[in-house]
Amino acid sequence: MKNFTLLQLSIILYILYIPCHAQNRDINSTGLYIHTDKHIYTPAEKIWFTGYLLNIRATDTLPYHTLFVALINPVTHKPVLNERFAFDRGVCKGLLELPDSLPSGDYALVGYTNNYIADNHEQEFQQWISVRKPHQPAFKMKKTPADTTRTAKLKIPDSNICIRLETDSAAYQQRGMVNCRVVLTDTTGKAIQGLFSVACVCERRLRKHDKWDICHYYFIDQYRLPASVDLSTAQQELNPVSGFVTKGTKKVKKPIPLLLMKNNEMITLKTNKDGLFCLNSYQLFTPSGQPDAILSVVKGNQSEFKINFLNDIERVNHQLAKINYPYTPEDMADSTIFTPEETAAATVITPAPANPKVPVTQQEPGYVKKVKPVYQVPEFQQASDTVTARNYNTTLYWNHLINTDEQGHANFSFRLNDLPGVFVCVVQGISTMGVFSKYLRFEVR
C-alpha cells in the first residue's frame, strides 16, 4: 500500500507532460482508456478490464468516481449491456458478463465518466469487440479505431522507458505453472515505479493487424474528432443513482432527509431544497454478492413522500448507440479464432423454448426504494490442477492492477489449463515517466 501511495503522488510528474503534437488539437480531457483482456469472445464469457484516466493528475481524481460502460449493437443501434464501476484514484476495475444468448457479431464497447456531460472536452472511449460462436457463418470483424487522415500521419514518439517482460520458459506443458517478471527502468537503467494490468490469452483471441494498446491510444487515438451527442437535457453530473422526492404529487420546498442501508451500513443523506438527490459510486460501493441497497425517506409521515428515479444514464447510452463509429472490416474464419479443441468441444444445441415466468409484482411504498449497489469486481479465477474437468478458457490469467516495487520489479504467476497453442502475455500501464505496454509470446504443448 505504501508503494501504491508513493506511485500515485509521483504520477503527477508524468501527467504534466503533454506531447508536442497535442498543441492546437482537440484532446480528450480525461484520456479515459480501457484495457480489455482480449478482443474476441464467445457468449457467456466475461470481459475483464481496467480503466485508466491518463490525463488527470493524481491529486485531481476525486471528482471522477464512476465509470459507465455500455456494450452497443451497431446494427440495432441499441445498448445490450450497461454497467457502472467505481474509480479509485483514477483507476477502475471492471467486469462485464456476456449473456449466453448474445448473438454473434461485432459490438462497440463504450465507456465514459460521471463528468461526461459537465466537461465539454471529454470524449467517450470506444473499441470494437467481436462475439463469436463455433460453426457460425464467418463475418467481417471491425478494427479499432479506423485510421483517418487526421491520425494516420501521427507516430508514437520514442519512449524513455525500458520494460522487460520475462517468463521462466518459452514453452510449457498443459496445467503447468508460468512465472513472469516485469522490470521497469529508464534508458540509463534507473528504476521506474509503475502500475499495470496484465492479460495472458490465446493469441487467436487478439487482433493480428495491429497492437491496439494504451500507447497507441495515448499518443494517437485520443485526438480523434469527438462524437456529436446532444445531452443538454441531462443533469450536469452523471451518477449511478439520481432522482427527486415529492410530497404526494407536489414538489417539496425544503431538503428531505434520506437513509441509505447497504451491507449492514447506514448512510444519512439529504436532498437539496427542491428534493433532488444523487448517489455516487463511493456511497454505493459494496462487495459482490450483497443484496440490493435500500433508500428510504426518514421524515415525519413517510407515506406522504415518494422517491422518483431519473434515467439520465439510460438516455446517454441510447444517444451513444446512435453514433456510427468508424471501422475497417477484416475477414475472420473459425480456423483463425477457435482451436481444434474448442471446435470439437462445441456442440450445436437448439435450446428448448422456455416457459415464460410471470413475475410476481409486489407493491412497495413510494417512500422506500431498492437501489442496485456498485459492486466490487471479484478477482480472476485461475485454472486448477486438482479439477479433472477440461478447461478451455482462452484467458489464462488476468490481473486488474499490479504495482512495481522501488526497484521497478513486479512478479506474477498463473497456472495453465488444457488448451494448447500460442499465448500472449500483454502488459499495459502507467508510470512516473509515461504510459507503457509490452507483449510476449509463449507456447503451450
Short mmCIF file of C-alpha atoms in Angstrom, two decimals:
data_model
loop_
_atom_site.label_atom_id
_atom_site.label_comp_id
_atom_site.label_asym_id
_atom_site.label_seq_id
_atom_site.Cartn_x
_atom_site.Cartn_y
_atom_site.Cartn_z
CA MET A 1 0.00 0.00 0.00
CA LYS A 2 2.93 2.34 0.73
CA ASN A 3 4.35 1.81 -2.75
CA PHE A 4 0.92 2.43 -4.25
CA THR A 5 0.55 5.79 -2.47
CA LEU A 6 4.04 6.92 -3.44
CA LEU A 7 3.38 5.97 -7.03
CA GLN A 8 0.11 7.86 -7.20
CA LEU A 9 1.87 11.01 -5.99
CA SER A 10 4.73 10.61 -8.43
CA ILE A 11 2.37 10.09 -11.37
CA ILE A 12 1.68 13.83 -11.13
CA LEU A 13 5.10 14.42 -12.71
CA TYR A 14 4.25 12.27 -15.71
CA ILE A 15 0.76 13.72 -16.19
CA LEU A 16 2.26 17.22 -16.53
CA TYR A 17 3.90 16.07 -19.77
CA ILE A 18 1.85 16.91 -22.88
CA PRO A 19 3.03 15.54 -26.23
CA CYS A 20 4.12 18.20 -28.71
CA HIS A 21 1.61 17.04 -31.30
CA ALA A 22 -1.24 17.83 -28.88
CA GLN A 23 -0.95 21.57 -29.42
CA ASN A 24 -3.94 23.19 -31.11
CA ARG A 25 -5.75 19.87 -31.17
CA ASP A 26 -8.98 18.74 -29.56
CA ILE A 27 -7.98 16.43 -26.72
CA ASN A 28 -9.95 14.01 -24.63
CA SER A 29 -9.64 15.87 -21.33
CA THR A 30 -9.75 12.71 -19.20
CA GLY A 31 -7.82 10.42 -21.52
CA LEU A 32 -10.08 7.53 -20.50
CA TYR A 33 -8.58 4.26 -21.70
CA ILE A 34 -9.93 0.73 -21.12
CA HIS A 35 -7.63 -2.31 -21.30
CA THR A 36 -9.67 -5.45 -22.01
CA ASP A 37 -8.26 -8.95 -21.58
CA LYS A 38 -8.81 -9.79 -25.28
CA HIS A 39 -10.72 -8.70 -28.40
CA ILE A 40 -12.73 -11.78 -29.39
CA TYR A 41 -15.18 -13.51 -27.03
CA THR A 42 -17.78 -16.24 -27.02
CA PRO A 43 -21.23 -15.87 -25.41
CA ALA A 44 -21.27 -16.37 -21.62
CA GLU A 45 -17.62 -15.28 -21.33
CA LYS A 46 -16.51 -12.41 -19.12
CA ILE A 47 -14.90 -9.20 -20.36
CA TRP A 48 -12.23 -8.34 -17.78
CA PHE A 49 -10.91 -4.80 -17.99
CA THR A 50 -9.13 -1.94 -16.24
CA GLY A 51 -9.96 1.71 -16.85
CA TYR A 52 -7.31 4.45 -16.66
CA LEU A 53 -7.65 8.25 -16.58
CA LEU A 54 -4.43 9.14 -18.39
CA ASN A 55 -4.76 12.92 -18.46
CA ILE A 56 -5.86 13.52 -14.85
CA ARG A 57 -3.36 14.36 -12.11
CA ALA A 58 -3.44 12.01 -9.14
CA THR A 59 -4.46 14.94 -6.90
CA ASP A 60 -7.43 15.77 -9.17
CA THR A 61 -9.05 12.33 -9.49
CA LEU A 62 -11.56 12.69 -6.63
CA PRO A 63 -14.37 14.18 -8.80
CA TYR A 64 -14.13 11.11 -11.07
CA HIS A 65 -15.97 8.48 -9.07
CA THR A 66 -17.82 6.39 -11.68
CA LEU A 67 -17.02 4.66 -14.95
CA PHE A 68 -20.05 3.83 -17.10
CA VAL A 69 -19.61 1.08 -19.70
CA ALA A 70 -22.12 0.06 -22.37
CA LEU A 71 -21.96 -2.68 -24.99
CA ILE A 72 -23.72 -1.43 -28.13
CA ASN A 73 -25.10 -3.38 -31.06
CA PRO A 74 -24.28 -1.19 -34.11
CA VAL A 75 -26.91 -2.93 -36.25
CA THR A 76 -29.89 -2.26 -33.98
CA HIS A 77 -28.32 0.90 -32.50
CA LYS A 78 -29.26 -0.27 -29.02
CA PRO A 79 -27.19 -0.95 -25.88
CA VAL A 80 -27.32 -4.64 -24.97
CA LEU A 81 -25.37 -4.34 -21.70
CA ASN A 82 -24.59 -1.46 -19.38
CA GLU A 83 -22.84 -1.36 -16.02
CA ARG A 84 -21.17 1.13 -13.67
CA PHE A 85 -17.91 0.77 -11.76
CA ALA A 86 -16.06 2.75 -9.09
CA PHE A 87 -12.83 4.64 -9.74
CA ASP A 88 -10.06 4.53 -7.14
CA ARG A 89 -7.56 7.38 -7.68
CA GLY A 90 -8.07 7.40 -11.41
CA VAL A 91 -8.01 3.61 -11.91
CA CYS A 92 -11.07 1.38 -12.23
CA LYS A 93 -11.51 -2.41 -12.08
CA GLY A 94 -14.28 -3.75 -14.31
CA LEU A 95 -16.09 -6.89 -15.42
CA LEU A 96 -18.89 -7.42 -17.95
CA GLU A 97 -20.62 -10.80 -18.15
CA LEU A 98 -21.81 -11.60 -21.67
CA PRO A 99 -25.18 -13.37 -21.82
CA ASP A 100 -25.15 -16.86 -23.35
CA SER A 101 -27.95 -15.70 -25.66
CA LEU A 102 -25.90 -12.86 -27.15
CA PRO A 103 -25.92 -13.15 -30.98
CA SER A 104 -22.64 -13.40 -32.87
CA GLY A 105 -21.42 -10.10 -34.25
CA ASP A 106 -19.31 -7.03 -33.61
CA TYR A 107 -20.13 -4.76 -30.69
CA ALA A 108 -18.89 -1.34 -29.64
CA LEU A 109 -17.58 -1.22 -26.08
CA VAL A 110 -18.16 2.39 -25.00
CA GLY A 111 -17.05 3.98 -21.73
CA TYR A 112 -17.39 7.42 -20.15
CA THR A 113 -17.10 9.01 -16.70
CA ASN A 114 -19.61 10.77 -14.45
CA ASN A 115 -18.30 14.12 -15.79
CA TYR A 116 -19.05 13.25 -19.42
CA ILE A 117 -21.72 15.96 -19.72
CA ALA A 118 -20.18 18.60 -17.45
CA ASP A 119 -16.84 18.51 -19.33
CA ASN A 120 -17.28 19.71 -22.91
CA HIS A 121 -13.92 18.20 -23.91
CA GLU A 122 -14.43 14.71 -22.53
CA GLN A 123 -14.79 12.07 -25.22
CA GLU A 124 -16.24 8.64 -24.73
CA PHE A 125 -13.81 5.74 -25.07
CA GLN A 126 -14.71 3.23 -27.78
CA GLN A 127 -13.30 -0.01 -29.11
CA TRP A 128 -14.73 -2.93 -31.06
CA ILE A 129 -15.03 -6.40 -29.62
CA SER A 130 -16.22 -9.45 -31.52
CA VAL A 131 -18.57 -12.15 -30.18
CA ARG A 132 -18.20 -15.46 -31.99
CA LYS A 133 -19.58 -18.99 -31.81
CA PRO A 134 -18.05 -22.07 -33.45
CA HIS A 135 -19.87 -23.39 -36.54
CA GLN A 136 -21.38 -19.97 -37.31
CA PRO A 137 -21.10 -18.18 -40.68
CA ALA A 138 -17.99 -16.01 -40.94
CA PHE A 139 -18.38 -12.25 -40.85
CA LYS A 140 -16.14 -9.21 -41.00
CA MET A 141 -14.57 -8.15 -37.75
CA LYS A 142 -14.20 -4.45 -37.05
CA LYS A 143 -10.88 -2.81 -36.36
CA THR A 144 -10.46 -0.26 -33.56
CA PRO A 145 -10.28 2.52 -34.48
CA ALA A 146 -10.10 3.09 -38.23
CA ASP A 147 -7.15 5.32 -39.10
CA THR A 148 -8.30 8.62 -40.52
CA THR A 149 -6.41 11.31 -42.38
CA ARG A 150 -6.18 13.10 -39.09
CA THR A 151 -4.47 10.28 -37.20
CA ALA A 152 -2.69 8.33 -39.93
CA LYS A 153 0.24 10.76 -40.09
CA LEU A 154 0.89 10.67 -36.36
CA LYS A 155 3.51 8.36 -34.89
CA ILE A 156 4.17 7.20 -31.37
CA PRO A 157 7.29 9.03 -30.14
CA ASP A 158 10.30 7.14 -28.83
CA SER A 159 9.89 6.29 -25.16
CA ASN A 160 12.50 6.70 -22.46
CA ILE A 161 11.01 3.69 -20.68
CA CYS A 162 12.66 0.28 -20.90
CA ILE A 163 10.32 -2.55 -19.96
CA ARG A 164 11.43 -6.16 -19.65
CA LEU A 165 8.75 -8.84 -19.60
CA GLU A 166 10.14 -12.33 -18.99
CA THR A 167 8.72 -15.80 -18.49
CA ASP A 168 10.69 -18.65 -16.93
CA SER A 169 10.37 -20.67 -20.15
CA ALA A 170 9.43 -20.27 -23.81
CA ALA A 171 7.33 -23.47 -23.82
CA TYR A 172 5.16 -25.19 -21.20
CA GLN A 173 3.11 -28.31 -20.66
CA GLN A 174 -0.64 -28.10 -20.10
CA ARG A 175 -1.62 -27.33 -16.49
CA GLY A 176 1.93 -26.19 -15.76
CA MET A 177 2.89 -23.03 -13.85
CA VAL A 178 4.09 -19.87 -15.60
CA ASN A 179 6.24 -17.43 -13.64
CA CYS A 180 6.57 -13.92 -15.04
CA ARG A 181 8.74 -10.93 -14.19
CA VAL A 182 8.39 -7.26 -15.16
CA VAL A 183 11.26 -4.77 -14.82
CA LEU A 184 10.77 -1.03 -15.45
CA THR A 185 13.78 1.27 -15.92
CA ASP A 186 14.74 4.34 -17.89
CA THR A 187 17.37 4.25 -20.64
CA THR A 188 20.14 4.64 -18.06
CA GLY A 189 18.95 1.64 -16.06
CA LYS A 190 17.42 3.66 -13.21
CA ALA A 191 14.34 2.01 -11.67
CA ILE A 192 10.89 3.39 -12.51
CA GLN A 193 7.77 2.84 -10.44
CA GLY A 194 4.60 1.91 -12.28
CA LEU A 195 1.31 0.09 -12.12
CA PHE A 196 -0.18 -2.07 -14.83
CA SER A 197 -2.91 -4.52 -15.81
CA VAL A 198 -1.91 -7.83 -17.36
CA ALA A 199 -3.66 -10.43 -19.53
CA CYS A 200 -2.35 -13.79 -20.72
CA VAL A 201 -4.61 -15.02 -23.50
CA CYS A 202 -4.76 -17.30 -26.52
CA GLU A 203 -3.20 -15.47 -29.49
CA ARG A 204 -6.22 -16.35 -31.64
CA ARG A 205 -8.35 -14.03 -29.49
CA LEU A 206 -6.24 -10.95 -30.21
CA ARG A 207 -6.19 -8.80 -33.31
CA LYS A 208 -3.38 -9.64 -35.67
CA HIS A 209 -3.28 -6.46 -37.74
CA ASP A 210 -2.10 -4.04 -35.05
CA LYS A 211 -1.31 -3.57 -31.39
CA TRP A 212 -4.27 -1.57 -30.15
CA ASP A 213 -2.98 -0.58 -26.72
CA ILE A 214 -2.52 2.17 -24.17
CA CYS A 215 0.44 3.77 -26.00
CA HIS A 216 -1.37 3.94 -29.35
CA TYR A 217 -4.37 5.45 -27.60
CA TYR A 218 -2.42 7.99 -25.54
CA PHE A 219 -0.37 9.39 -28.41
CA ILE A 220 -2.80 8.99 -31.31
CA ASP A 221 -6.37 7.82 -30.76
CA GLN A 222 -7.46 10.23 -28.03
CA TYR A 223 -7.01 13.06 -30.54
CA ARG A 224 -9.65 11.81 -32.92
CA LEU A 225 -12.64 14.03 -33.59
CA PRO A 226 -15.18 13.87 -30.76
CA ALA A 227 -18.62 12.45 -31.44
CA SER A 228 -21.55 14.81 -31.52
CA VAL A 229 -24.06 13.82 -28.84
CA ASP A 230 -26.80 16.15 -27.64
CA LEU A 231 -27.14 15.56 -23.92
CA SER A 232 -28.27 19.03 -22.90
CA THR A 233 -31.39 17.70 -21.19
CA ALA A 234 -29.44 15.52 -18.74
CA GLN A 235 -28.02 16.62 -15.40
CA GLN A 236 -24.55 18.17 -15.43
CA GLU A 237 -23.04 15.27 -13.49
CA LEU A 238 -24.00 11.66 -14.09
CA ASN A 239 -24.40 9.46 -11.04
CA PRO A 240 -25.20 5.75 -10.67
CA VAL A 241 -28.41 6.76 -8.92
CA SER A 242 -30.18 10.12 -9.06
CA GLY A 243 -33.76 11.27 -8.53
CA PHE A 244 -36.08 13.51 -6.60
CA VAL A 245 -38.54 13.31 -3.72
CA THR A 246 -42.09 14.59 -3.96
CA LYS A 247 -44.78 15.03 -1.32
CA GLY A 248 -47.65 13.27 -2.97
CA THR A 249 -47.62 14.76 -6.45
CA LYS A 250 -46.25 18.12 -5.34
CA LYS A 251 -42.70 19.43 -5.41
CA VAL A 252 -41.05 19.79 -2.00
CA LYS A 253 -39.76 23.16 -0.86
CA LYS A 254 -37.02 22.15 1.58
CA PRO A 255 -34.39 19.40 1.98
CA ILE A 256 -35.73 15.92 2.79
CA PRO A 257 -33.62 13.54 4.94
CA LEU A 258 -32.88 10.12 3.45
CA LEU A 259 -31.32 6.91 4.76
CA LEU A 260 -29.28 4.54 2.57
CA MET A 261 -28.90 1.00 4.01
CA LYS A 262 -26.38 -1.36 2.41
CA ASN A 263 -24.25 -4.26 3.62
CA ASN A 264 -25.02 -3.62 7.30
CA GLU A 265 -24.11 0.04 6.85
CA MET A 266 -26.39 3.07 7.18
CA ILE A 267 -25.63 6.39 5.46
CA THR A 268 -27.67 9.53 6.19
CA LEU A 269 -28.29 11.88 3.27
CA LYS A 270 -30.34 14.92 2.36
CA THR A 271 -31.91 16.15 -0.85
CA ASN A 272 -31.46 19.74 -1.91
CA LYS A 273 -34.27 22.24 -1.31
CA ASP A 274 -36.02 21.07 -4.49
CA GLY A 275 -35.92 17.42 -3.45
CA LEU A 276 -33.12 16.36 -5.81
CA PHE A 277 -30.57 13.75 -4.71
CA CYS A 278 -27.57 11.95 -6.23
CA LEU A 279 -25.74 8.84 -5.05
CA ASN A 280 -22.19 8.32 -6.31
CA SER A 281 -20.12 5.16 -6.55
CA TYR A 282 -18.35 5.72 -3.25
CA GLN A 283 -21.69 5.72 -1.42
CA LEU A 284 -22.97 2.64 -3.30
CA PHE A 285 -19.76 0.58 -3.34
CA THR A 286 -20.20 -2.87 -1.77
CA PRO A 287 -18.72 -6.39 -2.03
CA SER A 288 -20.14 -8.60 -4.78
CA GLY A 289 -22.96 -10.92 -3.81
CA GLN A 290 -24.64 -8.47 -1.44
CA PRO A 291 -28.38 -7.76 -1.77
CA ASP A 292 -29.80 -4.52 -3.12
CA ALA A 293 -29.41 -1.42 -1.02
CA ILE A 294 -32.48 0.31 0.41
CA LEU A 295 -33.12 4.05 0.10
CA SER A 296 -35.80 5.47 2.36
CA VAL A 297 -37.31 8.81 3.35
CA VAL A 298 -36.95 9.31 7.11
CA LYS A 299 -39.10 12.37 7.72
CA GLY A 300 -42.38 12.62 9.65
CA ASN A 301 -45.18 10.72 7.99
CA GLN A 302 -43.16 8.74 5.46
CA SER A 303 -46.22 7.62 3.49
CA GLU A 304 -46.73 11.21 2.31
CA PHE A 305 -43.48 11.13 0.31
CA LYS A 306 -42.42 9.39 -2.89
CA ILE A 307 -38.93 8.66 -4.26
CA ASN A 308 -38.67 9.09 -8.04
CA PHE A 309 -35.62 7.95 -10.04
CA LEU A 310 -34.19 9.74 -13.09
CA ASN A 311 -32.97 7.82 -16.13
CA ASP A 312 -30.08 10.00 -17.33
CA ILE A 313 -27.71 7.05 -17.84
CA GLU A 314 -30.22 5.19 -19.98
CA ARG A 315 -30.71 8.26 -22.17
CA VAL A 316 -26.95 8.76 -22.54
CA ASN A 317 -26.45 5.13 -23.58
CA HIS A 318 -29.22 5.33 -26.19
CA GLN A 319 -27.72 8.56 -27.57
CA LEU A 320 -24.30 6.90 -27.83
CA ALA A 321 -25.87 3.89 -29.55
CA LYS A 322 -26.96 6.14 -32.42
CA ILE A 323 -23.36 7.05 -33.30
CA ASN A 324 -21.86 5.36 -36.35
CA TYR A 325 -18.39 4.56 -35.09
CA PRO A 326 -15.78 4.14 -37.85
CA TYR A 327 -14.31 0.73 -38.57
CA THR A 328 -12.25 -1.23 -41.04
CA PRO A 329 -13.64 -4.73 -41.79
CA GLU A 330 -11.45 -7.81 -41.66
CA ASP A 331 -12.46 -11.36 -42.57
CA MET A 332 -12.25 -13.77 -39.64
CA ALA A 333 -12.74 -17.51 -40.14
CA ASP A 334 -13.35 -20.09 -37.41
CA SER A 335 -9.97 -21.68 -38.11
CA THR A 336 -8.20 -18.45 -37.09
CA ILE A 337 -10.29 -17.90 -33.95
CA PHE A 338 -11.01 -21.29 -32.39
CA THR A 339 -8.54 -24.03 -31.57
CA PRO A 340 -9.38 -27.59 -32.73
CA GLU A 341 -10.05 -28.50 -29.09
CA GLU A 342 -12.63 -25.73 -28.76
CA THR A 343 -14.32 -26.60 -32.04
CA ALA A 344 -14.54 -30.28 -31.12
CA ALA A 345 -15.89 -29.48 -27.67
CA ALA A 346 -18.53 -27.10 -29.02
CA THR A 347 -21.86 -28.68 -29.84
CA VAL A 348 -24.69 -27.01 -31.64
CA ILE A 349 -27.68 -27.22 -29.32
CA THR A 350 -31.13 -25.90 -30.13
CA PRO A 351 -32.49 -24.70 -26.81
CA ALA A 352 -35.99 -25.78 -25.91
CA PRO A 353 -38.46 -22.92 -25.72
CA ALA A 354 -38.67 -21.71 -22.18
CA ASN A 355 -41.95 -21.25 -20.42
CA PRO A 356 -42.06 -17.56 -19.59
CA LYS A 357 -42.49 -16.91 -15.91
CA VAL A 358 -44.86 -14.16 -14.97
CA PRO A 359 -43.06 -12.05 -12.36
CA VAL A 360 -44.90 -11.54 -9.12
CA THR A 361 -45.27 -7.82 -8.65
CA GLN A 362 -45.06 -6.58 -5.11
CA GLN A 363 -46.38 -3.15 -4.34
CA GLU A 364 -43.73 -1.26 -2.42
CA PRO A 365 -44.38 2.03 -0.64
CA GLY A 366 -43.33 5.14 -2.52
CA TYR A 367 -41.07 6.39 0.27
CA VAL A 368 -38.73 3.36 0.12
CA LYS A 369 -36.92 2.02 -2.94
CA LYS A 370 -34.42 -0.70 -3.77
CA VAL A 371 -31.13 0.53 -5.23
CA LYS A 372 -28.61 -1.60 -7.12
CA PRO A 373 -25.17 -1.17 -5.49
CA VAL A 374 -21.91 -0.62 -7.33
CA TYR A 375 -20.34 -4.00 -6.76
CA GLN A 376 -16.68 -4.68 -6.07
CA VAL A 377 -15.23 -6.64 -9.01
CA PRO A 378 -14.07 -10.16 -7.98
CA GLU A 379 -10.59 -11.46 -8.70
CA PHE A 380 -9.98 -13.61 -11.77
CA GLN A 381 -10.17 -17.36 -11.01
CA GLN A 382 -7.20 -19.24 -12.44
CA ALA A 383 -7.22 -22.84 -13.65
CA SER A 384 -6.82 -25.54 -11.01
CA ASP A 385 -4.56 -28.58 -11.08
CA THR A 386 -6.99 -30.57 -8.90
CA VAL A 387 -10.15 -30.24 -11.05
CA THR A 388 -10.45 -33.10 -13.57
CA ALA A 389 -12.93 -31.34 -15.89
CA ARG A 390 -11.37 -29.99 -19.08
CA ASN A 391 -10.77 -26.24 -19.07
CA TYR A 392 -10.54 -24.43 -22.42
CA ASN A 393 -10.76 -20.85 -21.18
CA THR A 394 -8.82 -18.68 -23.67
CA THR A 395 -7.94 -16.18 -20.92
CA LEU A 396 -5.37 -17.94 -18.75
CA TYR A 397 -4.71 -15.01 -16.43
CA TRP A 398 -6.00 -11.52 -15.75
CA ASN A 399 -4.93 -9.07 -13.06
CA HIS A 400 -6.58 -5.66 -12.84
CA LEU A 401 -3.64 -3.95 -11.19
CA ILE A 402 -0.06 -4.82 -10.21
CA ASN A 403 2.45 -2.37 -8.70
CA THR A 404 6.19 -2.44 -9.22
CA ASP A 405 8.39 -2.05 -6.15
CA GLU A 406 11.01 0.64 -5.56
CA GLN A 407 13.43 -1.29 -7.79
CA GLY A 408 10.88 -1.27 -10.63
CA HIS A 409 10.26 -5.02 -10.29
CA ALA A 410 6.99 -6.97 -10.23
CA ASN A 411 6.33 -10.72 -10.31
CA PHE A 412 3.20 -12.74 -11.03
CA SER A 413 2.43 -16.42 -11.63
CA PHE A 414 -0.50 -18.40 -13.02
CA ARG A 415 -1.47 -21.96 -13.90
CA LEU A 416 -2.17 -23.11 -17.46
CA ASN A 417 -5.29 -25.05 -18.41
CA ASP A 418 -5.94 -27.77 -21.04
CA LEU A 419 -5.72 -25.52 -24.10
CA PRO A 420 -2.56 -25.92 -26.21
CA GLY A 421 -1.26 -23.35 -28.66
CA VAL A 422 0.44 -19.96 -28.75
CA PHE A 423 -0.41 -17.50 -25.99
CA VAL A 424 0.42 -13.84 -25.49
CA CYS A 425 1.15 -12.05 -22.25
CA VAL A 426 0.03 -8.41 -22.58
CA VAL A 427 1.11 -5.75 -20.07
CA GLN A 428 -0.29 -2.20 -20.21
CA GLY A 429 0.10 0.50 -17.60
CA ILE A 430 1.25 3.91 -16.40
CA SER A 431 4.45 5.01 -14.68
CA THR A 432 6.26 8.07 -13.40
CA MET A 433 7.62 8.56 -16.94
CA GLY A 434 4.51 7.84 -19.01
CA VAL A 435 2.45 5.01 -20.42
CA PHE A 436 3.96 1.68 -21.42
CA SER A 437 2.99 -1.66 -22.94
CA LYS A 438 4.71 -4.95 -23.69
CA TYR A 439 3.81 -8.22 -25.46
CA LEU A 440 5.43 -11.63 -25.00
CA ARG A 441 4.52 -14.90 -26.76
CA PHE A 442 4.94 -18.38 -25.32
CA GLU A 443 3.79 -21.86 -26.32
CA VAL A 444 1.74 -24.48 -24.51
CA ARG A 445 2.10 -28.08 -25.73
#
